[in-house]
Tab-separated table of C-alpha atoms and ligand atoms in Angstrom:
chain	number	residue	atom	x	y	z
A	1	MET	CA	4.887	-34.910	51.971
A	2	THR	CA	4.021	-36.934	48.988
A	3	ARG	CA	6.497	-40.147	48.502
A	4	LEU	CA	7.116	-41.790	45.456
A	5	ARG	CA	8.524	-45.005	44.442
A	6	ALA	CA	9.738	-46.271	41.273
A	7	GLY	CA	10.707	-49.153	38.733
A	8	ALA	CA	12.051	-49.163	35.575
A	9	ALA	CA	13.176	-51.099	32.577
A	10	THR	CA	14.400	-51.004	29.053
A	11	ASP	CA	15.114	-53.659	26.429
A	12	THR	CA	16.336	-53.649	22.675
A	13	GLY	CA	13.455	-56.117	21.853
A	14	GLN	CA	13.577	-58.683	19.765
A	15	VAL	CA	14.281	-57.219	15.923
A	16	ARG	CA	16.216	-54.162	16.576
A	17	ALA	CA	20.369	-54.237	16.849
A	18	ASN	CA	20.601	-51.362	19.338
A	19	ASN	CA	18.143	-49.369	21.803
A	20	GLN	CA	17.474	-45.750	20.910
A	21	ASP	CA	15.212	-45.465	24.071
A	22	ALA	CA	16.568	-43.536	27.072
A	23	ILE	CA	14.771	-43.450	30.527
A	24	LEU	CA	15.522	-41.242	33.436
A	25	VAL	CA	14.730	-42.402	36.943
A	26	ALA	CA	15.710	-39.216	39.015
A	27	GLU	CA	13.137	-38.568	41.736
A	28	PRO	CA	11.180	-36.470	41.653
A	29	VAL	CA	11.513	-36.585	37.804
A	30	PHE	CA	10.705	-39.606	35.608
A	31	ALA	CA	11.278	-39.684	31.675
A	32	VAL	CA	11.087	-41.866	28.750
A	33	ALA	CA	12.721	-40.861	25.551
A	34	ASP	CA	12.368	-42.739	22.264
A	35	GLY	CA	14.942	-41.593	19.624
A	36	MET	CA	15.383	-41.728	15.793
A	37	GLY	CA	17.679	-41.188	13.452
A	38	GLY	CA	20.408	-43.053	11.525
A	39	HIS	CA	23.386	-45.208	12.835
A	40	ALA	CA	23.697	-43.982	16.307
A	41	ALA	CA	21.707	-40.832	16.245
A	42	GLY	CA	18.624	-41.800	17.422
A	43	GLU	CA	20.413	-43.044	20.691
A	44	ILE	CA	22.299	-39.650	20.901
A	45	ALA	CA	19.136	-37.827	20.485
A	46	SER	CA	17.265	-39.355	23.291
A	47	GLU	CA	20.447	-39.231	25.747
A	48	VAL	CA	20.934	-35.676	25.073
A	49	ALA	CA	17.343	-34.760	25.591
A	50	VAL	CA	17.162	-36.987	29.002
A	51	GLU	CA	20.545	-35.573	30.229
A	52	SER	CA	19.487	-32.187	29.482
A	53	LEU	CA	16.257	-32.832	31.355
A	54	GLN	CA	18.177	-34.199	34.247
A	55	ALA	CA	20.488	-31.154	34.634
A	56	ASP	CA	17.314	-28.727	34.661
A	57	ASP	CA	15.799	-27.451	37.965
A	58	VAL	CA	11.739	-28.775	37.486
A	59	SER	CA	9.846	-27.030	40.200
A	60	SER	CA	6.747	-26.092	38.731
A	61	ARG	CA	4.708	-27.046	35.424
A	62	ARG	CA	6.088	-23.854	33.843
A	63	ALA	CA	9.799	-24.900	34.655
A	64	LEU	CA	9.155	-28.559	33.284
A	65	ALA	CA	7.591	-27.070	29.774
A	66	GLU	CA	10.631	-24.950	29.796
A	67	ALA	CA	13.056	-27.859	30.656
A	68	VAL	CA	11.841	-29.997	27.805
A	69	ARG	CA	12.099	-27.135	25.457
A	70	GLN	CA	15.640	-26.775	26.686
A	71	ALA	CA	16.064	-30.600	25.967
A	72	ASN	CA	14.557	-29.751	22.648
A	73	ARG	CA	17.486	-27.101	21.987
A	74	ALA	CA	20.086	-29.455	22.823
A	75	VAL	CA	19.141	-32.159	20.651
A	76	TRP	CA	18.656	-29.465	17.886
A	77	GLU	CA	22.172	-27.852	18.513
A	78	ARG	CA	23.731	-31.193	18.748
A	79	ALA	CA	22.458	-32.306	15.113
A	80	LYS	CA	23.144	-28.839	13.789
A	81	GLY	CA	26.971	-29.406	14.386
A	82	ASP	CA	27.378	-32.668	12.935
A	83	ALA	CA	26.202	-33.932	9.641
A	84	GLU	CA	25.911	-37.727	10.551
A	85	LEU	CA	23.097	-36.623	13.082
A	86	ARG	CA	21.358	-34.276	11.128
A	87	GLY	CA	17.549	-34.997	11.061
A	88	MET	CA	17.706	-37.013	14.418
A	89	GLY	CA	15.292	-36.560	16.848
A	90	THR	CA	13.313	-37.864	20.013
A	91	THR	CA	10.123	-38.322	21.765
A	92	MET	CA	10.069	-37.462	25.233
A	93	CYS	CA	7.315	-37.968	27.959
A	94	VAL	CA	8.084	-36.876	31.640
A	95	VAL	CA	6.035	-37.206	34.896
A	96	ALA	CA	7.402	-34.724	37.784
A	97	LEU	CA	6.518	-34.084	41.357
A	98	VAL	CA	6.638	-30.375	42.061
A	99	PRO	CA	6.095	-28.445	44.904
A	100	GLY	CA	2.956	-26.338	45.513
A	101	ALA	CA	2.372	-24.198	42.511
A	102	PRO	CA	-1.093	-24.909	41.349
A	103	THR	CA	-0.830	-21.900	39.150
A	104	ASP	CA	2.763	-21.994	37.871
A	105	GLY	CA	3.618	-19.142	40.481
A	106	GLU	CA	5.934	-19.268	43.192
A	107	ALA	CA	6.239	-22.469	45.065
A	108	SER	CA	3.858	-22.277	48.186
A	109	GLY	CA	6.067	-24.583	50.313
A	110	ASP	CA	2.716	-26.321	51.183
A	111	PRO	CA	3.023	-30.121	50.953
A	112	GLY	CA	-0.850	-30.055	50.350
A	113	ASP	CA	-0.269	-27.999	47.318
A	114	GLU	CA	2.321	-30.478	45.560
A	115	ARG	CA	1.351	-31.621	41.984
A	116	ILE	CA	2.336	-34.398	39.527
A	117	ILE	CA	2.929	-32.506	36.519
A	118	VAL	CA	2.985	-34.616	33.256
A	119	ALA	CA	4.821	-33.297	30.123
A	120	ASN	CA	4.750	-34.743	26.561
A	121	VAL	CA	6.224	-34.473	23.064
A	122	GLY	CA	5.992	-37.257	20.234
A	123	ASP	CA	4.269	-40.436	20.714
A	124	SER	CA	5.409	-42.017	24.019
A	125	ARG	CA	2.953	-41.991	26.699
A	126	VAL	CA	2.043	-41.416	30.234
A	127	TYR	CA	-1.055	-43.499	31.694
A	128	GLN	CA	-2.583	-43.007	35.164
A	129	PHE	CA	-3.637	-46.319	36.930
A	130	HIS	CA	-6.165	-44.911	39.150
A	131	ASP	CA	-8.841	-47.178	41.175
A	132	GLY	CA	-8.011	-50.011	38.892
A	133	ASP	CA	-8.691	-48.152	35.359
A	134	LEU	CA	-5.844	-47.233	32.921
A	135	ILE	CA	-6.301	-43.715	31.660
A	136	GLN	CA	-4.136	-42.498	28.949
A	137	ILE	CA	-3.140	-38.828	30.115
A	138	THR	CA	-1.049	-37.882	26.989
A	139	ASP	CA	-2.005	-37.334	23.368
A	140	ASP	CA	0.206	-38.918	20.707
A	141	HIS	CA	1.699	-36.334	18.430
A	142	SER	CA	1.407	-38.951	15.560
A	143	LEU	CA	-0.468	-38.909	11.827
A	144	VAL	CA	-2.424	-41.774	12.888
A	145	GLU	CA	-3.756	-40.311	16.120
A	146	ASP	CA	-4.563	-36.917	14.096
A	147	LEU	CA	-6.916	-39.398	12.095
A	148	VAL	CA	-8.347	-41.116	15.181
A	149	ARG	CA	-9.206	-37.885	16.683
A	150	GLU	CA	-10.630	-36.752	13.303
A	151	GLY	CA	-12.713	-39.943	13.437
A	152	ARG	CA	-11.374	-41.459	10.243
A	153	LEU	CA	-9.711	-44.290	12.232
A	154	SER	CA	-10.707	-46.473	14.860
A	155	HIS	CA	-7.902	-47.067	17.815
A	156	ASP	CA	-7.471	-50.721	16.429
A	157	GLU	CA	-6.607	-49.335	12.801
A	158	ALA	CA	-4.076	-47.022	14.175
A	159	ARG	CA	-2.084	-49.612	16.090
A	160	THR	CA	-1.502	-51.531	12.881
A	161	HIS	CA	-1.735	-48.559	10.385
A	162	PRO	CA	1.393	-48.706	7.954
A	163	GLN	CA	2.149	-45.127	8.941
A	164	ARG	CA	1.668	-45.251	12.582
A	165	ASN	CA	5.413	-44.449	12.865
A	166	ILE	CA	5.059	-40.917	11.357
A	167	LEU	CA	5.193	-38.334	13.919
A	168	THR	CA	4.176	-34.899	13.713
A	169	ARG	CA	6.027	-33.371	16.998
A	170	VAL	CA	9.175	-34.446	18.230
A	171	LEU	CA	12.642	-32.973	20.176
A	172	GLY	CA	15.247	-31.900	17.930
A	173	ASN	CA	13.290	-31.236	14.644
A	174	GLU	CA	13.268	-27.192	15.100
A	175	PRO	CA	15.044	-24.712	17.329
A	176	ASP	CA	11.629	-24.662	19.541
A	177	VAL	CA	8.810	-27.036	20.026
A	178	GLU	CA	5.416	-26.956	21.452
A	179	VAL	CA	5.123	-28.576	24.926
A	180	ASP	CA	1.757	-30.529	26.283
A	181	THR	CA	1.573	-30.542	30.005
A	182	TRP	CA	-0.988	-31.586	32.391
A	183	GLU	CA	-1.245	-31.138	36.119
A	184	VAL	CA	-2.796	-33.915	38.405
A	185	ILE	CA	-3.345	-34.141	42.227
A	186	PRO	CA	-1.067	-37.100	43.531
A	187	GLN	CA	-2.985	-39.294	45.358
A	188	ARG	CA	-1.905	-42.671	47.393
A	189	GLY	CA	-2.428	-45.650	45.443
A	190	ASP	CA	-2.224	-44.093	41.924
A	191	ARG	CA	0.431	-45.486	39.691
A	192	TYR	CA	1.890	-43.678	36.651
A	193	LEU	CA	3.141	-45.741	33.665
A	194	LEU	CA	5.612	-43.979	31.208
A	195	CYS	CA	6.396	-46.171	28.251
A	196	SER	CA	7.565	-45.942	24.463
A	197	ASP	CA	5.433	-47.398	21.689
A	198	GLY	CA	7.397	-50.737	21.894
A	199	LEU	CA	5.004	-51.277	24.710
A	200	PHE	CA	1.659	-50.321	23.691
A	201	ASN	CA	2.161	-51.252	20.048
A	202	GLU	CA	2.583	-54.824	21.335
A	203	VAL	CA	0.537	-55.005	24.307
A	204	ASP	CA	-3.055	-53.792	24.395
A	205	ASP	CA	-4.330	-51.903	27.214
A	206	ASP	CA	-6.332	-54.705	29.006
A	207	ARG	CA	-3.312	-56.440	29.264
A	208	ILE	CA	-1.013	-53.757	30.762
A	209	ALA	CA	-3.932	-52.724	33.146
A	210	SER	CA	-3.928	-56.261	34.216
A	211	VAL	CA	-0.308	-56.347	35.173
A	212	LEU	CA	-0.700	-53.034	37.058
A	213	ARG	CA	-3.419	-54.549	38.988
A	214	ARG	CA	-1.518	-57.795	39.754
A	215	LEU	CA	1.736	-56.789	40.707
A	216	ALA	CA	2.468	-54.449	43.677
A	217	ASP	CA	6.415	-53.645	43.125
A	218	PRO	CA	6.778	-51.138	40.391
A	219	GLU	CA	10.084	-52.635	39.523
A	220	ASP	CA	8.439	-56.094	38.892
A	221	VAL	CA	5.763	-54.101	36.781
A	222	ALA	CA	8.118	-52.630	34.741
A	223	GLN	CA	9.970	-56.045	34.239
A	224	GLU	CA	7.010	-57.940	33.395
A	225	LEU	CA	5.603	-55.202	31.048
A	226	VAL	CA	8.785	-55.285	28.885
A	227	ALA	CA	9.013	-59.213	28.852
A	228	LEU	CA	5.434	-59.178	27.870
A	229	ALA	CA	6.094	-56.855	24.780
A	230	ASN	CA	8.822	-59.021	23.762
A	231	ARG	CA	6.598	-62.179	23.987
A	232	HIS	CA	4.416	-60.436	21.591
A	233	GLY	CA	6.975	-59.777	18.899
A	234	GLY	CA	9.256	-57.402	20.191
A	235	ARG	CA	9.674	-55.643	17.126
A	236	ASP	CA	10.795	-52.306	18.764
A	237	ASN	CA	12.709	-51.013	21.528
A	238	VAL	CA	10.726	-50.928	24.741
A	239	SER	CA	10.978	-48.726	27.758
A	240	VAL	CA	8.730	-48.725	30.923
A	241	VAL	CA	8.924	-46.641	34.188
A	242	VAL	CA	6.300	-46.941	36.668
A	243	VAL	CA	5.991	-44.447	39.557
A	244	ASP	CA	3.945	-45.205	42.417
A	245	VAL	CA	2.542	-42.636	44.837
A	246	VAL	CA	2.956	-44.555	48.057
A	247	ASP	CA	2.100	-41.787	50.447
A	248	ASP	CA	0.073	-38.381	49.634
A	249	ASP	CA	0.172	-36.828	53.161
A	250	ASP	CA	-3.669	-37.918	53.463
A	251	ARG	CA	-4.325	-35.688	50.706
A	252	ALA	CA	-6.179	-38.451	48.991
A	253	ALA	CA	-8.812	-38.520	51.652
A	254	ALA	CA	-9.277	-34.772	51.276
A	255	ALA	CA	-9.274	-34.979	47.610
A	256	SER	CA	-11.821	-37.813	47.432
A	257	ALA	CA	-14.256	-35.438	48.791
A	258	THR	CA	-13.959	-33.227	45.964
A	259	VAL	CA	-12.897	-35.154	43.204
A	260	ALA	CA	-15.531	-37.519	42.418
A	261	THR	CA	-14.309	-39.861	39.670
A	262	ALA	CA	-10.945	-41.184	38.500
A	263	SER	CA	-11.242	-39.034	35.349
A	264	GLN	CA	-11.519	-35.928	37.302
A	265	THR	CA	-8.552	-36.257	39.146
A	266	VAL	CA	-6.724	-34.676	36.123
A	267	VAL	CA	-7.225	-31.109	37.437
A	268	SER	CA	-5.911	-29.229	34.655
A	269	ARG	CA	-5.382	-30.660	31.301
A	270	GLY	CA	-4.058	-27.483	29.390
A	271	PRO	CA	-1.133	-28.046	27.215
A	272	THR	CA	1.778	-25.373	27.929
A	273	THR	CA	2.562	-23.876	24.765
A	274	ALA	CA	6.049	-23.023	23.488
A	275	GLY	CA	5.877	-19.503	24.764
A	276	GLY	CA	4.703	-20.726	28.222
A	277	GLY	CA	1.222	-19.826	27.993
A	278	THR	CA	-1.812	-22.334	28.495
A	279	ALA	CA	-3.942	-23.101	25.580
A	280	SER	CA	-7.534	-24.086	26.246
A	281	SER	CA	-7.235	-27.856	25.063
A	282	PRO	CA	-4.501	-29.629	24.068
A	283	ALA	CA	-6.374	-31.009	20.818
A	284	LEU	CA	-6.412	-27.276	19.672
A	285	SER	CA	-2.976	-26.481	20.056
A	286	THR	CA	-1.331	-26.191	16.579
A	287	GLY	CA	1.376	-23.786	16.982
A	288	GLY	CA	5.246	-25.184	16.469
A	289	THR	CA	4.195	-28.538	15.353
A	290	SER	CA	6.636	-29.868	12.611
A	291	PRO	CA	5.977	-33.414	11.155
A	292	VAL	CA	8.774	-35.819	10.979
A	293	PRO	CA	8.401	-38.283	8.202
A	294	VAL	CA	9.564	-41.917	9.419
A	295	PRO	CA	9.383	-44.546	6.874
A	296	PRO	CA	7.398	-47.450	8.307
A	297	SER	CA	9.904	-50.169	7.737
A	298	ALA	CA	12.345	-48.269	9.760
A	299	GLY	CA	9.873	-47.525	12.400
A	300	ASN	CA	11.007	-44.386	14.907
A	301	SER	CA	14.971	-45.630	13.846
A	302	SER	CA	14.969	-43.939	10.350
A	303	PRO	CA	18.043	-42.682	9.024
A	304	SER	CA	16.174	-40.524	6.858
A	305	ALA	CA	13.958	-38.936	9.587
A	306	ALA	CA	14.412	-35.242	8.428
A	307	PRO	CA	12.407	-32.076	8.990
A	308	ALA	CA	9.662	-31.721	6.281
A	309	THR	CA	7.724	-28.700	5.025
A	310	LYS	CA	5.603	-26.911	7.753
A	311	ALA	CA	2.369	-28.971	8.067
A	312	ALA	CA	0.614	-27.576	11.342
A	313	LYS	CA	-2.662	-29.419	11.260
A	314	PRO	CA	-5.636	-27.536	12.000
A	315	ARG	CA	-6.580	-30.565	14.460
A	316	ARG	CA	-10.132	-31.377	15.175
A	317	VAL	CA	-10.950	-28.515	12.734
A	318	THR	CA	-12.378	-30.806	9.900
A	319	TRP	CA	-14.332	-30.055	6.887
A	320	ARG	CA	-17.459	-31.234	8.758
A	321	SER	CA	-16.922	-28.481	11.348
A	322	LEU	CA	-16.623	-26.063	8.719
A	323	LEU	CA	-19.551	-26.853	6.968
A	324	PHE	CA	-21.343	-26.543	10.272
A	325	VAL	CA	-19.907	-23.075	10.759
A	326	CYS	CA	-20.823	-21.851	7.326
A	327	CYS	CA	-24.108	-23.276	7.626
A	328	LEU	CA	-24.628	-21.505	10.948
A	329	LEU	CA	-23.371	-18.439	9.651
A	330	VAL	CA	-25.886	-18.638	6.555
A	331	VAL	CA	-28.806	-19.325	8.773
A	332	LEU	CA	-28.034	-16.406	11.276
A	333	GLY	CA	-27.170	-14.047	8.217
A	334	GLY	CA	-30.750	-15.177	6.737
A	335	ALA	CA	-32.371	-14.453	10.048
A	336	VAL	CA	-31.024	-11.102	10.431
A	337	ALA	CA	-31.827	-10.125	6.871
A	338	ALA	CA	-35.549	-11.074	7.406
A	339	VAL	CA	-35.617	-9.072	10.613
A	340	ALA	CA	-34.370	-6.141	8.768
A	341	TRP	CA	-36.822	-6.554	5.684
A	342	PHE	CA	-39.508	-6.966	8.096
A	343	ALA	CA	-38.441	-3.517	10.116
A	344	ARG	CA	-37.954	-1.555	7.338
A	345	SER	CA	-40.733	-2.968	4.910
A	346	THR	CA	-43.271	-0.431	6.310
A	347	TYR	CA	-43.893	3.334	6.882
A	348	HIS	CA	-45.672	5.340	9.394
A	349	VAL	CA	-46.959	8.892	9.746
A	350	GLY	CA	-45.521	10.220	13.187
A	351	LEU	CA	-44.289	13.507	14.833
A	352	ASP	CA	-40.778	15.062	15.188
A	353	ASP	CA	-41.339	17.385	17.720
A	354	GLU	CA	-44.861	18.986	16.850
A	355	GLN	CA	-44.302	18.311	13.148
A	356	VAL	CA	-46.194	15.748	11.402
A	357	VAL	CA	-43.574	13.730	9.319
A	358	ILE	CA	-43.421	10.419	7.529
A	359	TYR	CA	-41.174	7.573	8.826
A	360	ARG	CA	-39.720	4.424	7.181
A	361	GLY	CA	-39.954	1.601	9.609
A	362	ARG	CA	-42.144	0.572	12.500
A	363	PRO	CA	-43.291	2.779	15.118
A	364	GLY	CA	-41.049	2.507	18.189
A	365	GLY	CA	-38.609	0.325	15.762
A	366	LEU	CA	-38.011	-3.217	16.266
A	367	LEU	CA	-35.009	-4.848	18.022
A	368	TRP	CA	-31.979	-2.948	17.058
A	369	ILE	CA	-33.728	-1.279	13.839
A	370	GLN	CA	-34.983	1.963	14.364
A	371	PRO	CA	-36.985	4.106	12.153
A	372	THR	CA	-35.785	6.783	9.668
A	373	LEU	CA	-37.231	9.854	8.879
A	374	ALA	CA	-38.536	9.778	4.994
A	375	GLU	CA	-40.550	12.886	4.639
A	376	ARG	CA	-41.548	16.280	6.226
A	377	THR	CA	-44.909	17.783	5.998
A	378	ASP	CA	-46.244	21.173	6.465
A	379	LEU	CA	-48.844	19.961	9.260
A	380	THR	CA	-48.229	20.415	12.963
A	381	LEU	CA	-50.135	18.458	15.471
A	382	ASP	CA	-52.370	21.357	16.126
A	383	ASP	CA	-53.407	21.147	12.348
A	384	VAL	CA	-54.596	17.429	12.818
A	385	PRO	CA	-57.998	16.943	13.668
A	386	PRO	CA	-58.358	16.148	17.268
A	387	ALA	CA	-60.120	12.793	16.327
A	388	ARG	CA	-56.778	11.846	14.582
A	389	ARG	CA	-54.261	13.278	16.736
A	390	ALA	CA	-53.744	9.952	19.305
A	391	ALA	CA	-53.143	7.566	16.143
A	392	VAL	CA	-50.664	10.280	14.815
A	393	SER	CA	-48.953	10.869	18.246
A	394	ASP	CA	-48.760	6.901	18.526
A	395	GLY	CA	-47.523	6.475	14.676
A	396	LYS	CA	-50.013	5.507	12.077
A	397	GLU	CA	-48.734	2.698	9.875
A	398	GLU	CA	-49.007	2.417	6.460
A	399	PRO	CA	-47.933	-0.273	3.944
A	400	SER	CA	-46.222	2.026	1.571
A	401	LEU	CA	-44.728	5.690	1.316
A	402	SER	CA	-47.703	6.389	-1.378
A	403	ARG	CA	-50.195	5.252	1.338
A	404	ALA	CA	-48.586	7.262	3.963
A	405	ARG	CA	-48.633	10.571	1.850
A	406	GLU	CA	-52.291	9.593	1.139
A	407	TYR	CA	-52.937	9.791	4.623
A	408	VAL	CA	-51.291	12.804	5.122
A	409	ALA	CA	-52.921	14.462	2.178
A	410	THR	CA	-56.255	13.428	4.177
A	411	LEU	CA	-55.174	15.183	7.182
A	412	GLU	CA	-54.220	18.201	5.097
A	413	GLU	CA	-57.866	18.254	3.344
A	414	GLN	CA	-59.469	17.842	6.643
A	415	ALA	CA	-57.321	20.562	8.309
A	416	GLU	CA	-58.067	22.759	5.387
A	417	ALA	CA	-61.779	21.870	5.881
A	418	GLU	CA	-61.414	22.800	9.478
A	419	ARG	CA	-59.775	26.020	8.726
A	420	ARG	CA	-62.706	27.047	6.240
A	421	ARG	CA	-65.356	25.972	8.804
A	422	THR	CA	-63.769	28.150	11.421
A	423	THR	CA	-63.498	30.896	9.092
A	424	THR	CA	-67.094	30.713	8.125
A	425	THR	CA	-68.071	30.706	11.724
A	426	GLU	CA	-66.245	33.457	12.629
A	427	ALA	CA	-67.749	35.244	9.636
A	428	THR	CA	-71.055	34.306	10.702
A	429	THR	CA	-70.681	35.325	14.352
A	430	THR	CA	-69.567	38.795	13.213
A	431	THR	CA	-72.549	39.675	11.139
A	432	THR	CA	-76.181	39.851	11.808
A	433	PRO	CA	-78.721	38.260	10.142
A	434	SER	CA	-79.621	41.148	7.934
A	435	GLY	CA	-76.202	42.064	7.263
A	436	SER	CA	-76.283	44.889	9.613
A	437	PRO	CA	-72.944	45.697	11.268
A	438	THR	CA	-71.568	43.721	14.103
A	439	THR	CA	-72.045	44.478	17.566
A	440	GLY	CA	-68.462	45.736	17.717
A	441	ALA	CA	-68.975	47.587	14.621
A	442	LEU	CA	-72.072	49.195	16.215
A	443	THR	CA	-70.216	50.082	19.374
A	444	GLY	CA	-67.191	51.532	17.021
A	445	THR	CA	-69.843	53.533	15.512
A	446	GLY	CA	-71.567	54.856	18.382
A	447	ARG	CA	-75.116	54.019	19.789
A	448	PRO	CA	-77.799	55.409	17.721
B	1	MG	MG1	9.616	-46.815	19.341
């Protein structure tokens, strides 16, 4: 059996009046939610989401995605019924240990098949700390992260960008939401860090990693990271949950034989879509996104956080990639046209059954382009002079239709000449040199 040990801490920070973050530590499910909305709405949104998640049975990757979607509906319904709460929303990132169900099917009951499932909506994050390396598993659903992914912003620029609080996906903004999920093999010694943006906006990854490396107790880690965020300004609420894999039923030893590097321990990194299907890549999933504009000054606690018009971003489909695809299509189209022109630019004299005909195209065709019948003639193969029959059978290529006709005319002349010569020979054979009747005629008239 996999055993986990967790520690958690959450704090209002140095600037905010209240804490709109919420955390869930209910082994085997752990979550961080960062609420947004006016007055107490942000607090309510994150609370409602976490309570809904806690009430759900999370026994598979699909079940976890559905539980997050259910949390989304809970926030949406709560906001709909109260004018003061309208526009509220929350992020949510989750780590859950589920029984063996590597393909979302029925639980196998085999402890060896247990999996860590990570789910995310919004810009709270889940990191994996493996072999001393800090790896961010989740993708932020924020405007600046879209710009980073498109290569238009560096990570450092994103950290201080004035629009870094604009989220492209949250819970509670629409009746349904797309949930990204990942599946990871639990290995002894791995740590999972869940946190709100109040941590990583104040403390860089190197400092976070050094705390994870230095302190053994997950509770101490959580407290230290929150304290560090406050020492660096504490401009936002900060929440941290640390989950350690303390026993993995010796799975780590078995897994290390097949899992070569830390990055490969993420065995499945496809986001589960809102419909429960699995997309090929989280970066490509765009369905169901809905931007939530939050003024930078108010951070994620803006009272005006409200649904805006749909802006489903074709993420990673940039103008450069579109231009590349267009150029590729032009080149391919040009190549096809060139082959077609080459294949159809010539004629040949050949046979259709035993009849001599003129084809457009190359003898035998070229790639997928077969020759087509252009003209029939009155000649048969028997009419063709024996010396030319092989050429006609193989297909006598000519550069144009008129040249092909000339070749046929030559064949007809030669055939005619052959017929005349044959007739003359027969006539010569059937007469005597003095013009007397033929042997046959003599026979017919009786011997003298
Ligand atoms: Mg925040």
